Amino acid sequence: MKNNKKSPIVIVLYTLSILIGIYTIFTVYSSYTYISSLVEQGLVISDELQNVINYYVDASLPSLFYAIAIWGIGCIINKLNYITNEVKSNNQENIIKETIVTESNEDVKEDIIITESTEDTKEEI
């Protein structure tokens, strides 16, 4: 069974990313209400389209970038933790103790083979 437990650092990064994402949505909404109030005062959006787009981008893009970057860092740390756990479990599985019994006419030999990740040793009993 796989262990899907995330480290506390990853959980903190994901939570921080979600909070920054919520802030980004709030910033977009605030920008919208500000531009709407300017339109009510007589601003023609088609004449000032470049300034309106710049206002939206300047207000919301940095926080959106940070949210995505922090989420990505959390994913990378989570993947690295998964890889290190898999390597540790594979190293433990590579240390195998096998008993092989072979028969040849009247003689019975028993070999114990211990394999490790770096070297193989063989003992005869």
PDB file of C-alpha atoms in Angstrom:
ATOM      1  CA  MET A   1       0.000   0.000   0.000  1.00  0.00           C
ATOM      2  CA  LYS A   2       1.320   3.413  -0.908  1.00  0.00           C
ATOM      3  CA  ASN A   3       1.950   6.024   1.728  1.00  0.00           C
ATOM      4  CA  ASN A   4       0.257   9.253   0.579  1.00  0.00           C
ATOM      5  CA  LYS A   5       1.172  11.225   3.680  1.00  0.00           C
ATOM      6  CA  LYS A   6       2.472  14.678   2.775  1.00  0.00           C
ATOM      7  CA  SER A   7       5.152  16.440   4.759  1.00  0.00           C
ATOM      8  CA  PRO A   8       4.195  19.515   6.809  1.00  0.00           C
ATOM      9  CA  ILE A   9       6.276  21.771   4.545  1.00  0.00           C
ATOM     10  CA  VAL A  10       4.291  20.678   1.496  1.00  0.00           C
ATOM     11  CA  ILE A  11       1.001  21.252   3.296  1.00  0.00           C
ATOM     12  CA  VAL A  12       2.127  24.744   4.330  1.00  0.00           C
ATOM     13  CA  LEU A  13       3.194  25.570   0.767  1.00  0.00           C
ATOM     14  CA  TYR A  14      -0.103  24.341  -0.678  1.00  0.00           C
ATOM     15  CA  THR A  15      -2.069  26.316   1.905  1.00  0.00           C
ATOM     16  CA  LEU A  16      -0.033  29.462   1.259  1.00  0.00           C
ATOM     17  CA  SER A  17      -0.560  29.034  -2.470  1.00  0.00           C
ATOM     18  CA  ILE A  18      -4.326  28.728  -2.016  1.00  0.00           C
ATOM     19  CA  LEU A  19      -4.403  31.844   0.167  1.00  0.00           C
ATOM     20  CA  ILE A  20      -2.423  33.812  -2.406  1.00  0.00           C
ATOM     21  CA  GLY A  21      -4.804  32.513  -5.096  1.00  0.00           C
ATOM     22  CA  ILE A  22      -7.760  33.796  -3.089  1.00  0.00           C
ATOM     23  CA  TYR A  23      -5.992  37.138  -2.737  1.00  0.00           C
ATOM     24  CA  THR A  24      -5.501  37.182  -6.517  1.00  0.00           C
ATOM     25  CA  ILE A  25      -9.224  36.684  -7.060  1.00  0.00           C
ATOM     26  CA  PHE A  26      -9.936  39.475  -4.577  1.00  0.00           C
ATOM     27  CA  THR A  27      -7.490  41.740  -6.422  1.00  0.00           C
ATOM     28  CA  VAL A  28      -9.172  41.058  -9.762  1.00  0.00           C
ATOM     29  CA  TYR A  29     -12.557  41.825  -8.197  1.00  0.00           C
ATOM     30  CA  SER A  30     -11.230  45.039  -6.637  1.00  0.00           C
ATOM     31  CA  SER A  31      -9.781  46.077  -9.991  1.00  0.00           C
ATOM     32  CA  TYR A  32     -13.125  45.392 -11.629  1.00  0.00           C
ATOM     33  CA  THR A  33     -15.022  47.522  -9.109  1.00  0.00           C
ATOM     34  CA  TYR A  34     -12.491  50.334  -9.493  1.00  0.00           C
ATOM     35  CA  ILE A  35     -12.733  50.299 -13.295  1.00  0.00           C
ATOM     36  CA  SER A  36     -16.551  50.137 -13.016  1.00  0.00           C
ATOM     37  CA  SER A  37     -16.551  53.221 -10.812  1.00  0.00           C
ATOM     38  CA  LEU A  38     -14.361  55.018 -13.369  1.00  0.00           C
ATOM     39  CA  VAL A  39     -16.786  54.033 -16.137  1.00  0.00           C
ATOM     40  CA  GLU A  40     -19.651  55.538 -14.105  1.00  0.00           C
ATOM     41  CA  GLN A  41     -17.641  58.764 -13.863  1.00  0.00           C
ATOM     42  CA  GLY A  42     -17.263  58.922 -17.640  1.00  0.00           C
ATOM     43  CA  LEU A  43     -14.289  56.747 -18.591  1.00  0.00           C
ATOM     44  CA  VAL A  44     -14.604  55.222 -22.055  1.00  0.00           C
ATOM     45  CA  ILE A  45     -12.933  51.804 -21.920  1.00  0.00           C
ATOM     46  CA  SER A  46     -12.404  51.545 -25.668  1.00  0.00           C
ATOM     47  CA  ASP A  47     -10.335  54.746 -25.580  1.00  0.00           C
ATOM     48  CA  GLU A  48      -8.279  53.671 -22.568  1.00  0.00           C
ATOM     49  CA  LEU A  49      -8.179  49.915 -23.232  1.00  0.00           C
ATOM     50  CA  GLN A  50      -4.397  49.667 -22.856  1.00  0.00           C
ATOM     51  CA  ASN A  51      -4.472  51.416 -19.473  1.00  0.00           C
ATOM     52  CA  VAL A  52      -7.335  49.216 -18.252  1.00  0.00           C
ATOM     53  CA  ILE A  53      -5.503  46.026 -19.259  1.00  0.00           C
ATOM     54  CA  ASN A  54      -2.280  47.301 -17.674  1.00  0.00           C
ATOM     55  CA  TYR A  55      -4.161  48.055 -14.463  1.00  0.00           C
ATOM     56  CA  TYR A  56      -5.583  44.520 -14.288  1.00  0.00           C
ATOM     57  CA  VAL A  57      -2.227  42.913 -15.104  1.00  0.00           C
ATOM     58  CA  ASP A  58      -0.237  45.084 -12.690  1.00  0.00           C
ATOM     59  CA  ALA A  59      -2.694  44.416  -9.884  1.00  0.00           C
ATOM     60  CA  SER A  60      -3.164  40.677 -10.233  1.00  0.00           C
ATOM     61  CA  LEU A  61      -0.288  39.093 -12.170  1.00  0.00           C
ATOM     62  CA  PRO A  62       2.407  39.185  -9.425  1.00  0.00           C
ATOM     63  CA  SER A  63       0.228  37.433  -6.873  1.00  0.00           C
ATOM     64  CA  LEU A  64      -0.932  34.912  -9.492  1.00  0.00           C
ATOM     65  CA  PHE A  65       2.715  34.176 -10.330  1.00  0.00           C
ATOM     66  CA  TYR A  66       3.600  33.669  -6.658  1.00  0.00           C
ATOM     67  CA  ALA A  67       0.624  31.361  -6.138  1.00  0.00           C
ATOM     68  CA  ILE A  68       1.646  29.195  -9.108  1.00  0.00           C
ATOM     69  CA  ALA A  69       5.335  29.234  -8.140  1.00  0.00           C
ATOM     70  CA  ILE A  70       4.671  28.240  -4.531  1.00  0.00           C
ATOM     71  CA  TRP A  71       2.302  25.488  -5.665  1.00  0.00           C
ATOM     72  CA  GLY A  72       5.006  24.231  -8.043  1.00  0.00           C
ATOM     73  CA  ILE A  73       7.635  24.232  -5.296  1.00  0.00           C
ATOM     74  CA  GLY A  74       5.255  22.206  -3.122  1.00  0.00           C
ATOM     75  CA  CYS A  75       4.752  19.689  -5.948  1.00  0.00           C
ATOM     76  CA  ILE A  76       8.505  19.364  -6.470  1.00  0.00           C
ATOM     77  CA  ILE A  77       9.163  18.803  -2.757  1.00  0.00           C
ATOM     78  CA  ASN A  78       6.328  16.276  -2.610  1.00  0.00           C
ATOM     79  CA  LYS A  79       7.747  14.391  -5.615  1.00  0.00           C
ATOM     80  CA  LEU A  80      11.265  14.405  -4.151  1.00  0.00           C
ATOM     81  CA  ASN A  81       9.931  13.000  -0.865  1.00  0.00           C
ATOM     82  CA  TYR A  82       8.126  10.273  -2.817  1.00  0.00           C
ATOM     83  CA  ILE A  83      11.272   9.401  -4.779  1.00  0.00           C
ATOM     84  CA  THR A  84      13.457   9.208  -1.664  1.00  0.00           C
ATOM     85  CA  ASN A  85      10.896   6.991   0.084  1.00  0.00           C
ATOM     86  CA  GLU A  86      10.776   4.691  -2.956  1.00  0.00           C
ATOM     87  CA  VAL A  87      14.587   4.485  -3.102  1.00  0.00           C
ATOM     88  CA  LYS A  88      14.748   3.631   0.601  1.00  0.00           C
ATOM     89  CA  SER A  89      12.115   0.905   0.259  1.00  0.00           C
ATOM     90  CA  ASN A  90      13.827  -0.524  -2.846  1.00  0.00           C
ATOM     91  CA  ASN A  91      17.177  -0.615  -1.044  1.00  0.00           C
ATOM     92  CA  GLN A  92      15.588  -2.559   1.800  1.00  0.00           C
ATOM     93  CA  GLU A  93      14.014  -4.988  -0.669  1.00  0.00           C
ATOM     94  CA  ASN A  94      17.372  -5.545  -2.403  1.00  0.00           C
ATOM     95  CA  ILE A  95      18.798  -7.116   0.741  1.00  0.00           C
ATOM     96  CA  ILE A  96      17.394 -10.550   0.168  1.00  0.00           C
ATOM     97  CA  LYS A  97      18.135 -13.666   2.100  1.00  0.00           C
ATOM     98  CA  GLU A  98      17.522 -16.784   0.064  1.00  0.00           C
ATOM     99  CA  THR A  99      18.151 -20.363   0.875  1.00  0.00           C
ATOM    100  CA  ILE A 100      18.747 -22.557  -2.114  1.00  0.00           C
ATOM    101  CA  VAL A 101      18.781 -26.296  -1.680  1.00  0.00           C
ATOM    102  CA  THR A 102      20.309 -28.325  -4.476  1.00  0.00           C
ATOM    103  CA  GLU A 103      20.572 -32.088  -4.592  1.00  0.00           C
ATOM    104  CA  SER A 104      23.216 -34.006  -6.429  1.00  0.00           C
ATOM    105  CA  ASN A 105      22.917 -37.792  -6.106  1.00  0.00           C
ATOM    106  CA  GLU A 106      23.757 -38.339  -2.442  1.00  0.00           C
ATOM    107  CA  ASP A 107      25.220 -34.960  -1.458  1.00  0.00           C
ATOM    108  CA  VAL A 108      22.988 -32.166  -0.284  1.00  0.00           C
ATOM    109  CA  LYS A 109      24.330 -28.629  -0.442  1.00  0.00           C
ATOM    110  CA  GLU A 110      22.749 -25.628   1.126  1.00  0.00           C
ATOM    111  CA  ASP A 111      23.807 -22.181  -0.073  1.00  0.00           C
ATOM    112  CA  ILE A 112      22.842 -18.938   1.588  1.00  0.00           C
ATOM    113  CA  ILE A 113      23.010 -15.971  -0.738  1.00  0.00           C
ATOM    114  CA  ILE A 114      22.965 -12.501   0.725  1.00  0.00           C
ATOM    115  CA  THR A 115      22.750  -9.745  -1.844  1.00  0.00           C
ATOM    116  CA  GLU A 116      23.314  -6.130  -1.046  1.00  0.00           C
ATOM    117  CA  SER A 117      23.101  -3.125  -3.270  1.00  0.00           C
ATOM    118  CA  THR A 118      26.899  -2.858  -3.619  1.00  0.00           C
ATOM    119  CA  GLU A 119      28.307  -6.375  -3.375  1.00  0.00           C
ATOM    120  CA  ASP A 120      27.284 -10.042  -3.471  1.00  0.00           C
ATOM    121  CA  THR A 121      28.611 -12.536  -0.927  1.00  0.00           C
ATOM    122  CA  LYS A 122      28.116 -16.282  -0.937  1.00  0.00           C
ATOM    123  CA  GLU A 123      28.610 -18.630   1.984  1.00  0.00           C
ATOM    124  CA  GLU A 124      28.495 -22.398   1.876  1.00  0.00           C
ATOM    125  CA  ILE A 125      27.204 -24.294   4.869  1.00  0.00           C
TER     126      ILE A 125
END
